[in-house]
Every structure is written in structure tokens, then in C-alpha cells.
Amino acid sequence: MKPTFKTVLAWEQAQVVMQPTFIRVIDNLRKELEISPWQGSYEEVQIPYLGYHLHLTQENQSATIDIWQLCFQICFLDYPPSALIHDSKNDSQTSQDVDIDPRLIDENGNVDWQQLETKTQRQIKALFASLPSQT
């Protein structure tokens, strides 16, 4: 799914928060993988836009996470939880009107790093908790 911005302000705010969100996501995924039974490897993909997938494996189970979709869930309000990809078909042709989560921007228009870190950690922990458990 591709985000489309409801307003110019939302687009401007996305310019502020997207790169820091990507950095916090990668770092928090690394931390979670260090304590998880899942093994991860990254792949650069270019459908429909340049991005990254995290391939997770644990014995006979696997899952793939679209890193940008995970970032979108963190940055935007009410973004559908579609970060977990179950097969090669994706919903990249549809779009979702988005607004930035205002808690991620401080009163000066900068990234609120504490809010970003808290939301990123919560989202990644929930994602790992939703993965299939070892049987």
C-alpha cells in the first residue's frame, strides 16, 4: 500500500520524520533479533519503489517484513498493519490517505525523539509477538 498525503503539511512533516523513523526501525529490529529465536536477513527490493524486506526464519517457519510499511505504521495515524508479507503478492497499487502522528513532531516542528523511540519499540515488539510461535 502506498501512502498519499492528505495535506501539504503532512507531506512536509513526513520529510522530517521518515528518515529518523527508518533509522530507529533498523536499530530496534537489530535489538529484537539479538534476543529472539528468529534469524533475519535484509533484501533490497524495487517493487513498487526502492525499499527493503527483512526475511525472518526460525526452523521451518518464515516471515517477511516490508521495512517501509513498518515505518509507515509508525509515522502515520491509522495506517493499516500490513508490514507482514505472507506471499509475493502485495497491495502496492492501492493507496492510503495519511496524516503524520502529531506526537512524533515537537512544538518546534522537529522530531520528538522520545516519542519516536517509544512508538518504534512498541510497534516492533508487537510485530515480533504476532509472529508464529515455535511448535
Coordinates of N, CA and C in Angstrom, one line a residue:
M1 N 0.8 -1.2 0.0 CA 0.0 0.0 0.0 C 0.9 1.2 0.0
K2 N 0.5 2.2 -0.8 CA 1.3 3.4 -0.9 C 0.6 4.6 -0.1
P3 N 1.3 5.3 0.7 CA 0.7 6.4 1.4 C 0.5 7.6 0.4
T4 N -0.6 8.3 0.5 CA -0.8 9.6 -0.2 C -1.1 10.6 0.9
F5 N -0.5 11.8 0.8 CA -0.7 12.8 1.9 C -1.9 13.6 1.7
K6 N -2.6 13.7 2.8 CA -3.9 14.5 2.8 C -3.7 16.0 2.6
T7 N -2.5 16.5 3.1 CA -2.2 17.9 3.0 C -0.8 18.1 2.7
V8 N -0.4 19.3 2.3 CA 1.0 19.7 2.1 C 1.7 19.6 3.5
L9 N 1.1 20.0 4.6 CA 1.7 19.9 5.9 C 2.1 18.5 6.2
A10 N 1.2 17.5 5.9 CA 1.5 16.1 6.2 C 2.7 15.7 5.4
W11 N 2.8 16.1 4.1 CA 4.0 15.8 3.3 C 5.3 16.4 3.9
E12 N 5.2 17.7 4.4 CA 6.3 18.4 5.0 C 6.8 17.7 6.3
Q13 N 5.8 17.3 7.1 CA 6.1 16.6 8.3 C 6.7 15.2 8.0
A14 N 6.3 14.5 7.0 CA 6.9 13.2 6.6 C 8.3 13.4 6.2
Q15 N 8.7 14.5 5.6 CA 10.0 14.8 5.2 C 10.9 14.9 6.5
V16 N 10.3 15.3 7.6 CA 11.0 15.4 8.9 C 11.2 14.1 9.6
V17 N 10.2 13.3 9.5 CA 10.2 12.1 10.4 C 10.5 10.8 9.7
M18 N 10.5 10.7 8.4 CA 10.7 9.4 7.7 C 12.1 8.8 7.9
Q19 N 13.1 9.6 7.6 CA 14.5 9.1 7.8 C 14.8 8.7 9.2
P20 N 14.5 9.6 10.2 CA 14.7 9.1 11.6 C 13.9 7.9 12.0
T21 N 12.7 7.7 11.4 CA 11.9 6.5 11.7 C 12.6 5.3 11.1
F22 N 13.1 5.4 9.9 CA 13.8 4.3 9.3 C 15.0 3.9 10.1
I23 N 15.8 4.8 10.6 CA 17.0 4.5 11.4 C 16.6 3.9 12.7
R24 N 15.5 4.4 13.4 CA 15.1 3.8 14.6 C 14.5 2.4 14.4
V25 N 13.8 2.1 13.3 CA 13.3 0.8 13.0 C 14.4 -0.2 12.8
I26 N 15.4 0.2 12.0 CA 16.5 -0.8 11.7 C 17.3 -1.1 13.0
D27 N 17.5 -0.1 13.9 CA 18.2 -0.3 15.1 C 17.4 -1.2 16.1
N28 N 16.1 -0.9 16.2 CA 15.2 -1.7 17.1 C 15.0 -3.1 16.5
L29 N 14.9 -3.3 15.2 CA 14.9 -4.6 14.7 C 16.1 -5.4 15.1
R30 N 17.3 -4.8 14.9 CA 18.5 -5.4 15.3 C 18.5 -5.9 16.8
K31 N 18.1 -5.0 17.6 CA 18.0 -5.3 19.1 C 17.0 -6.5 19.3
E32 N 15.9 -6.5 18.7 CA 14.9 -7.5 18.9 C 15.4 -8.8 18.3
L33 N 16.1 -8.8 17.2 CA 16.7 -10.1 16.7 C 17.8 -10.7 17.6
E34 N 18.5 -9.8 18.3 CA 19.5 -10.3 19.3 C 18.9 -11.1 20.4
I35 N 17.7 -10.9 20.7 CA 17.1 -11.7 21.8 C 16.0 -12.6 21.4
S36 N 15.8 -12.7 20.1 CA 14.7 -13.5 19.5 C 15.3 -14.8 18.9
P37 N 14.4 -15.9 18.9 CA 14.9 -17.1 18.2 C 14.9 -16.9 16.7
W38 N 14.3 -15.9 16.2 CA 14.3 -15.7 14.7 C 15.6 -15.2 14.2
Q39 N 16.0 -15.6 13.0 CA 17.2 -15.1 12.3 C 16.7 -14.2 11.2
G40 N 17.4 -13.2 10.9 CA 17.0 -12.2 9.9 C 18.0 -11.9 8.9
S41 N 17.6 -11.6 7.7 CA 18.4 -11.2 6.6 C 17.7 -10.1 5.8
Y42 N 18.4 -9.1 5.3 CA 17.8 -8.0 4.6 C 17.9 -8.2 3.1
E43 N 16.9 -7.7 2.4 CA 17.0 -7.7 0.9 C 16.5 -6.4 0.4
E44 N 17.3 -5.8 -0.6 CA 16.8 -4.6 -1.2 C 15.8 -5.0 -2.3
V45 N 14.7 -4.3 -2.4 CA 13.7 -4.6 -3.4 C 13.3 -3.3 -4.1
Q46 N 12.7 -3.4 -5.3 CA 12.3 -2.2 -6.0 C 10.9 -2.3 -6.6
I47 N 10.0 -2.9 -5.9 CA 8.6 -3.0 -6.3 C 7.7 -2.5 -5.2
P48 N 6.9 -1.5 -5.4 CA 6.8 -0.6 -6.5 C 7.8 0.6 -6.4
Y49 N 8.6 0.6 -5.3 CA 9.6 1.7 -5.0 C 10.7 1.0 -4.3
L50 N 11.9 1.7 -4.3 CA 13.1 1.2 -3.6 C 12.8 1.0 -2.1
G51 N 13.0 -0.2 -1.6 CA 12.8 -0.5 -0.2 C 13.5 -1.7 0.2
Y52 N 13.2 -2.2 1.4 CA 13.9 -3.3 2.0 C 12.9 -4.2 2.6
H53 N 13.2 -5.5 2.5 CA 12.5 -6.5 3.2 C 13.4 -7.2 4.2
L54 N 12.8 -7.5 5.4 CA 13.5 -8.3 6.4 C 12.9 -9.7 6.3
H55 N 13.8 -10.7 5.9 CA 13.3 -12.1 5.9 C 13.7 -12.7 7.2
L56 N 12.7 -13.3 7.9 CA 12.9 -13.9 9.2 C 12.7 -15.4 9.0
T57 N 13.5 -16.2 9.6 CA 13.4 -17.6 9.6 C 13.6 -18.2 11.0
Q58 N 12.9 -19.2 11.3 CA 13.0 -19.9 12.6 C 12.7 -21.4 12.3
E59 N 13.7 -22.2 12.2 CA 13.5 -23.6 11.9 C 12.6 -23.7 10.6
N60 N 11.4 -24.3 10.6 CA 10.7 -24.4 9.4 C 9.7 -23.3 9.2
Q61 N 9.8 -22.2 9.9 CA 8.8 -21.1 9.7 C 9.6 -19.9 9.1
S62 N 8.8 -19.1 8.4 CA 9.4 -17.9 7.8 C 8.4 -16.8 7.8
A63 N 8.9 -15.6 7.7 CA 8.0 -14.4 7.5 C 8.9 -13.3 6.9
T64 N 8.2 -12.4 6.2 CA 8.9 -11.3 5.5 C 8.2 -10.0 6.0
I65 N 9.1 -9.0 6.4 CA 8.6 -7.7 6.8 C 9.0 -6.7 5.8
D66 N 8.1 -5.9 5.4 CA 8.4 -4.8 4.5 C 8.8 -3.6 5.4
I67 N 10.0 -3.2 5.4 CA 10.5 -2.2 6.3 C 9.8 -0.8 6.1
W68 N 9.5 -0.4 4.9 CA 8.8 0.8 4.7 C 7.4 0.8 5.2
Q69 N 6.7 -0.3 5.0 CA 5.4 -0.4 5.6 C 5.4 -0.3 7.1
L70 N 6.4 -0.9 7.7 CA 6.6 -0.8 9.2 C 6.8 0.7 9.5
C71 N 7.7 1.4 8.8 CA 7.9 2.8 9.0 C 6.6 3.6 8.9
F72 N 5.8 3.3 7.9 CA 4.6 4.0 7.6 C 3.6 3.8 8.8
Q73 N 3.6 2.6 9.4 CA 2.7 2.3 10.5 C 3.1 3.2 11.7
I74 N 4.4 3.4 11.8 CA 4.9 4.2 13.0 C 4.6 5.7 12.7
C75 N 4.9 6.2 11.5 CA 4.8 7.6 11.2 C 3.4 8.1 11.1
F76 N 2.5 7.3 10.5 CA 1.2 7.8 10.1 C 0.1 7.3 11.1
L77 N -0.9 8.1 11.3 CA -2.1 7.7 12.1 C -2.9 6.7 11.3
D78 N -3.4 5.7 12.0 CA -4.4 4.8 11.4 C -3.9 4.1 10.1
Y79 N -2.6 3.9 10.0 CA -2.1 3.2 8.8 C -2.4 1.7 9.0
P80 N -2.9 1.0 8.0 CA -3.3 -0.4 8.2 C -2.0 -1.3 8.5
P81 N -2.1 -2.2 9.4 CA -1.0 -3.1 9.7 C -0.7 -4.1 8.7
S82 N 0.0 -3.7 7.6 CA 0.3 -4.7 6.5 C 1.8 -4.9 6.4
A83 N 2.6 -4.8 7.5 CA 4.0 -4.9 7.4 C 4.5 -6.3 7.2
L84 N 3.6 -7.3 7.6 CA 4.0 -8.7 7.4 C 3.5 -9.2 6.1
I85 N 4.4 -9.6 5.3 CA 4.0 -10.1 3.9 C 4.0 -11.6 3.9
H86 N 2.9 -12.2 3.5 CA 2.8 -13.7 3.5 C 3.2 -14.3 2.2
D87 N 3.1 -13.6 1.1 CA 3.5 -14.1 -0.2 C 4.0 -13.0 -1.1
S88 N 4.2 -13.3 -2.3 CA 4.8 -12.4 -3.2 C 3.8 -11.3 -3.7
K89 N 2.5 -11.6 -3.6 CA 1.5 -10.6 -4.0 C 1.4 -9.6 -2.9
N90 N 1.4 -8.3 -3.4 CA 1.2 -7.3 -2.4 C 0.2 -6.3 -2.8
D91 N -0.2 -5.4 -2.0 CA -1.2 -4.4 -2.2 C -0.6 -3.1 -2.6
S92 N 0.4 -3.1 -3.4 CA 1.2 -1.9 -3.7 C 0.4 -0.9 -4.6
Q93 N -0.6 -1.4 -5.3 CA -1.3 -0.5 -6.2 C -2.3 0.4 -5.6
T94 N -2.8 0.0 -4.4 CA -3.7 0.8 -3.7 C -3.0 1.9 -2.9
S95 N -3.7 2.9 -2.5 CA -3.1 4.0 -1.7 C -4.0 4.3 -0.5
Q96 N -3.3 4.9 0.4 CA -4.0 5.2 1.7 C -3.7 6.7 2.0
D97 N -4.7 7.5 2.2 CA -4.5 8.9 2.6 C -4.0 8.9 4.1
V98 N -3.0 9.7 4.3 CA -2.3 9.6 5.6 C -2.1 11.0 6.2
D99 N -2.0 11.0 7.5 CA -1.6 12.1 8.3 C -0.5 11.6 9.2
I100 N 0.5 12.5 9.5 CA 1.6 12.1 10.4 C 1.0 12.1 11.8
D101 N 1.5 11.1 12.6 CA 1.2 11.1 14.0 C 1.7 12.4 14.7
P102 N 0.9 13.3 15.1 CA 1.4 14.6 15.7 C 2.3 14.4 16.9
R103 N 2.2 13.3 17.6 CA 3.1 13.1 18.8 C 4.5 13.0 18.4
L104 N 4.8 12.7 17.1 CA 6.2 12.5 16.7 C 6.9 13.8 16.3
I105 N 6.1 14.9 16.3 CA 6.7 16.2 16.0 C 6.5 17.1 17.2
D106 N 7.7 17.7 17.6 CA 7.6 18.6 18.8 C 7.0 20.0 18.4
E107 N 6.9 20.9 19.4 CA 6.3 22.2 19.2 C 7.1 23.0 18.2
N108 N 8.4 22.7 18.0 CA 9.2 23.5 17.1 C 9.3 22.9 15.7
G109 N 8.5 21.8 15.4 CA 8.4 21.2 14.1 C 9.5 20.1 13.9
N110 N 10.2 19.8 15.0 CA 11.3 18.8 14.9 C 10.8 17.4 15.4
V111 N 11.6 16.4 15.1 CA 11.3 15.1 15.6 C 11.3 15.0 17.1
D112 N 10.3 14.5 17.7 CA 10.3 14.2 19.1 C 10.9 12.8 19.3
W113 N 12.2 12.8 19.6 CA 12.9 11.5 19.6 C 12.4 10.5 20.6
Q114 N 12.0 11.0 21.7 CA 11.5 10.1 22.8 C 10.2 9.4 22.3
Q115 N 9.3 10.2 21.8 CA 8.0 9.6 21.3 C 8.3 8.7 20.1
L116 N 9.2 9.0 19.2 CA 9.5 8.2 18.1 C 10.1 6.9 18.6
E117 N 11.0 6.9 19.5 CA 11.6 5.7 20.0 C 10.6 4.8 20.7
T118 N 9.8 5.4 21.5 CA 8.7 4.7 22.3 C 7.8 4.0 21.3
K119 N 7.3 4.7 20.3 CA 6.4 4.1 19.4 C 7.0 3.0 18.5
T120 N 8.3 3.2 18.1 CA 9.0 2.3 17.4 C 9.2 1.0 18.1
Q121 N 9.6 1.1 19.4 CA 9.8 -0.1 20.2 C 8.5 -0.9 20.4
R122 N 7.4 -0.2 20.7 CA 6.1 -0.8 20.9 C 5.7 -1.5 19.6
Q123 N 5.9 -0.9 18.5 CA 5.4 -1.5 17.2 C 6.2 -2.7 16.9
I124 N 7.5 -2.7 17.1 CA 8.4 -3.8 16.7 C 8.1 -5.0 17.7
K125 N 8.0 -4.7 19.0 CA 7.6 -5.8 19.9 C 6.3 -6.4 19.6
A126 N 5.3 -5.6 19.2 CA 4.0 -6.2 18.8 C 4.2 -7.0 17.5
L127 N 5.0 -6.6 16.6 CA 5.2 -7.3 15.4 C 5.8 -8.7 15.7
F128 N 6.9 -8.7 16.5 CA 7.5 -10.0 16.9 C 6.6 -10.9 17.6
A129 N 5.7 -10.3 18.5 CA 4.8 -11.1 19.2 C 3.7 -11.7 18.3
S130 N 3.5 -11.1 17.2 CA 2.5 -11.6 16.2 C 3.0 -12.7 15.3
L131 N 4.3 -12.9 15.3 CA 4.9 -13.9 14.5 C 4.5 -15.3 15.0
P132 N 4.5 -16.3 14.1 CA 4.1 -17.7 14.5 C 5.1 -18.1 15.6
S133 N 4.5 -18.8 16.6 CA 5.4 -19.3 17.7 C 5.9 -20.7 17.3
Q134 N 7.0 -21.0 17.8 CA 7.7 -22.3 17.5 C 6.8 -23.5 18.0
T135 N 6.5 -24.4 17.2 CA 5.7 -25.6 17.6 C 6.5 -26.8 17.8

